[in-house]
Amino acid sequence: MPRRKHCSLWIQADHFDYLKSGNSGYSCVGSSGGCIELGGSYTSPPSKVDFTLNLAAGNYAISFDYNRQVYGPSGFDLQINGAPVESFAVLAADNIWRTHTEAFTTLGGPVTFSFVTGNLAPNVGTLIDNVTVVPEPVTYALMLAGLGLVGYMARRRKQSAG
């Protein structure tokens, strides 16, 4: 039986690097895999990385980890469907990953999450890792309530037929 995709993801980006954890002194979350550096090594951005998902209507949260690139202070903006949501200044060179979670609601369809930097010098960017989008508990509760109602109706139909 062929597998079907339940979610589609589209990534589009300008001026970024993919860094493997452990290379050049970088340590991504969990010290394995890699992370995205907004800004890139050889350009003077602005830099933008878009993630587009097709989502069902409901309440969701986007969560991600971020850190400063080693050569200088940086910052970035989070946008959802092109609208600014929050700005982040990453000034400390403490190599501590911070986690941010942002709740949002969608009526369904494509939703684009953008990480955007301003004009920074080369090698001065922000590291992004572990980007996830998950339904909020309210969405799960509604889904469970709907399944319960379907089960109740099926049982009631079976009792009236028998």
Coordinates of C-alpha atoms in Angstrom, one line a residue:
M1 CA 0.0 0.0 0.0
P2 CA 1.6 3.4 -1.0
R3 CA 2.3 5.9 1.8
R4 CA 0.5 9.2 1.7
K5 CA 1.7 12.5 2.9
H6 CA -0.5 14.1 5.5
C7 CA 1.5 17.4 5.6
S8 CA 3.4 19.1 2.9
L9 CA 6.5 21.3 3.7
W10 CA 8.1 23.8 1.4
I11 CA 11.4 25.5 2.4
Q12 CA 12.7 28.6 0.6
A13 CA 15.7 30.5 1.7
D14 CA 18.3 33.2 0.8
H15 CA 21.7 33.7 2.4
F16 CA 22.0 30.9 5.0
D17 CA 24.4 28.1 5.9
Y18 CA 23.7 24.6 7.2
L19 CA 26.2 23.9 10.0
K20 CA 27.1 20.4 11.1
S21 CA 27.3 20.3 14.9
G22 CA 30.9 20.1 16.0
N23 CA 32.4 21.8 12.9
S24 CA 34.1 25.2 13.4
G25 CA 33.3 25.2 17.1
Y26 CA 29.6 25.1 16.7
S27 CA 27.4 22.9 18.8
C28 CA 23.8 22.6 17.7
V29 CA 21.1 21.5 20.1
G30 CA 21.8 17.9 21.3
S31 CA 25.3 18.1 19.9
S32 CA 24.4 16.1 16.8
G33 CA 23.0 16.8 13.4
G34 CA 23.1 20.4 12.3
C35 CA 21.4 23.8 12.5
I36 CA 20.7 26.7 10.2
E37 CA 22.7 29.9 10.4
L38 CA 20.7 32.9 9.2
G39 CA 23.1 35.2 7.5
G40 CA 25.6 32.8 5.9
S41 CA 29.4 33.1 5.7
Y42 CA 30.1 34.9 2.5
T43 CA 27.3 37.4 2.1
S44 CA 26.0 40.5 3.7
P45 CA 22.3 39.7 4.0
P46 CA 19.3 40.3 4.8
S47 CA 18.6 36.7 5.2
K48 CA 15.3 34.9 5.2
V49 CA 14.3 31.3 5.6
D50 CA 10.6 30.4 5.0
F51 CA 8.9 27.2 6.1
T52 CA 5.5 26.6 4.6
L53 CA 3.1 23.9 5.9
N54 CA -0.4 23.0 4.9
L55 CA -2.3 22.9 8.2
A56 CA -5.9 22.0 9.1
A57 CA -7.9 24.7 10.9
G58 CA -7.1 25.0 14.6
N59 CA -4.8 26.2 17.2
Y60 CA -1.1 25.5 16.9
A61 CA 2.3 26.4 18.4
I62 CA 5.6 26.9 16.6
S63 CA 8.6 26.1 18.8
F64 CA 12.3 26.6 17.9
D65 CA 15.7 26.9 19.6
Y66 CA 18.0 29.8 18.8
N67 CA 21.6 30.9 19.6
R68 CA 24.1 33.6 18.6
Q69 CA 26.7 32.9 16.0
V70 CA 30.2 33.1 17.6
Y71 CA 31.5 36.2 15.8
G72 CA 29.1 38.9 16.9
P73 CA 25.7 40.0 18.2
S74 CA 22.8 39.3 16.0
G75 CA 19.0 39.3 15.9
F76 CA 16.1 38.1 13.8
D77 CA 12.3 38.5 13.4
L78 CA 9.7 35.7 13.4
Q79 CA 6.9 36.2 10.9
I80 CA 3.8 34.2 10.3
N81 CA 2.2 34.6 6.9
G82 CA 4.4 37.7 6.4
A83 CA 3.1 39.5 9.5
P84 CA 5.8 40.3 12.2
V85 CA 5.1 38.3 15.4
E86 CA 8.2 38.9 17.5
S87 CA 11.8 40.3 17.3
F88 CA 14.7 38.7 19.0
A89 CA 18.1 40.3 19.9
V90 CA 20.8 37.7 20.5
L91 CA 23.6 39.6 22.2
A92 CA 25.3 37.3 24.6
A93 CA 28.1 35.1 23.5
D94 CA 27.3 32.5 26.1
N95 CA 26.6 29.6 23.7
I96 CA 23.3 28.9 25.5
W97 CA 20.5 27.7 23.3
R98 CA 17.1 29.4 24.1
T99 CA 13.7 27.9 23.3
H100 CA 10.8 30.0 22.1
T101 CA 7.2 28.9 21.6
E102 CA 4.6 31.0 19.8
A103 CA 0.9 30.1 19.7
F104 CA -1.2 30.9 16.6
T105 CA -4.5 30.1 15.0
T106 CA -5.2 29.2 11.4
L107 CA -8.3 28.8 9.4
G108 CA -6.5 26.0 7.4
G109 CA -4.4 25.9 4.3
P110 CA -0.8 27.0 3.8
V111 CA 1.0 28.8 6.7
T112 CA 4.4 30.3 6.2
F113 CA 6.8 30.8 9.0
S114 CA 9.7 33.1 8.3
F115 CA 13.0 33.8 10.1
V116 CA 14.3 37.1 8.9
T117 CA 17.6 39.0 9.7
G118 CA 18.5 42.6 8.9
N119 CA 21.7 43.7 7.2
L120 CA 24.5 42.0 9.1
A121 CA 28.1 41.6 8.3
P122 CA 29.2 38.2 6.9
N123 CA 29.7 35.5 9.7
V124 CA 27.4 37.4 12.0
G125 CA 24.1 35.5 12.2
T126 CA 21.7 33.6 14.3
L127 CA 21.6 29.9 14.7
I128 CA 18.1 28.2 14.4
D129 CA 17.5 24.5 15.4
N130 CA 14.6 22.2 16.2
V131 CA 11.7 24.0 14.4
T132 CA 8.5 22.2 15.1
V133 CA 4.8 23.0 14.7
V134 CA 2.4 21.1 16.9
P135 CA -1.4 21.3 17.5
E136 CA -2.4 22.9 20.8
P137 CA -4.2 20.7 23.4
V138 CA -7.5 22.4 22.5
T139 CA -7.2 20.9 19.0
Y140 CA -6.6 17.5 20.4
A141 CA -9.6 17.9 22.8
L142 CA -11.8 18.8 19.9
M143 CA -10.6 15.9 17.8
L144 CA -11.2 13.4 20.7
A145 CA -14.7 14.9 21.3
G146 CA -15.5 14.4 17.6
L147 CA -14.3 10.8 17.7
G148 CA -16.3 10.2 20.8
L149 CA -19.4 11.6 19.2
V150 CA -18.9 9.4 16.1
G151 CA -18.5 6.3 18.4
Y152 CA -21.7 7.3 20.3
M153 CA -23.7 7.7 17.1
A154 CA -22.4 4.3 15.7
R155 CA -23.4 2.6 19.0
R156 CA -26.8 4.2 19.0
R157 CA -27.4 3.2 15.4
K158 CA -26.4 -0.4 16.2
Q159 CA -28.8 -0.5 19.2
S160 CA -31.7 0.9 17.2
A161 CA -31.1 -1.6 14.4
G162 CA -30.9 -4.6 16.8

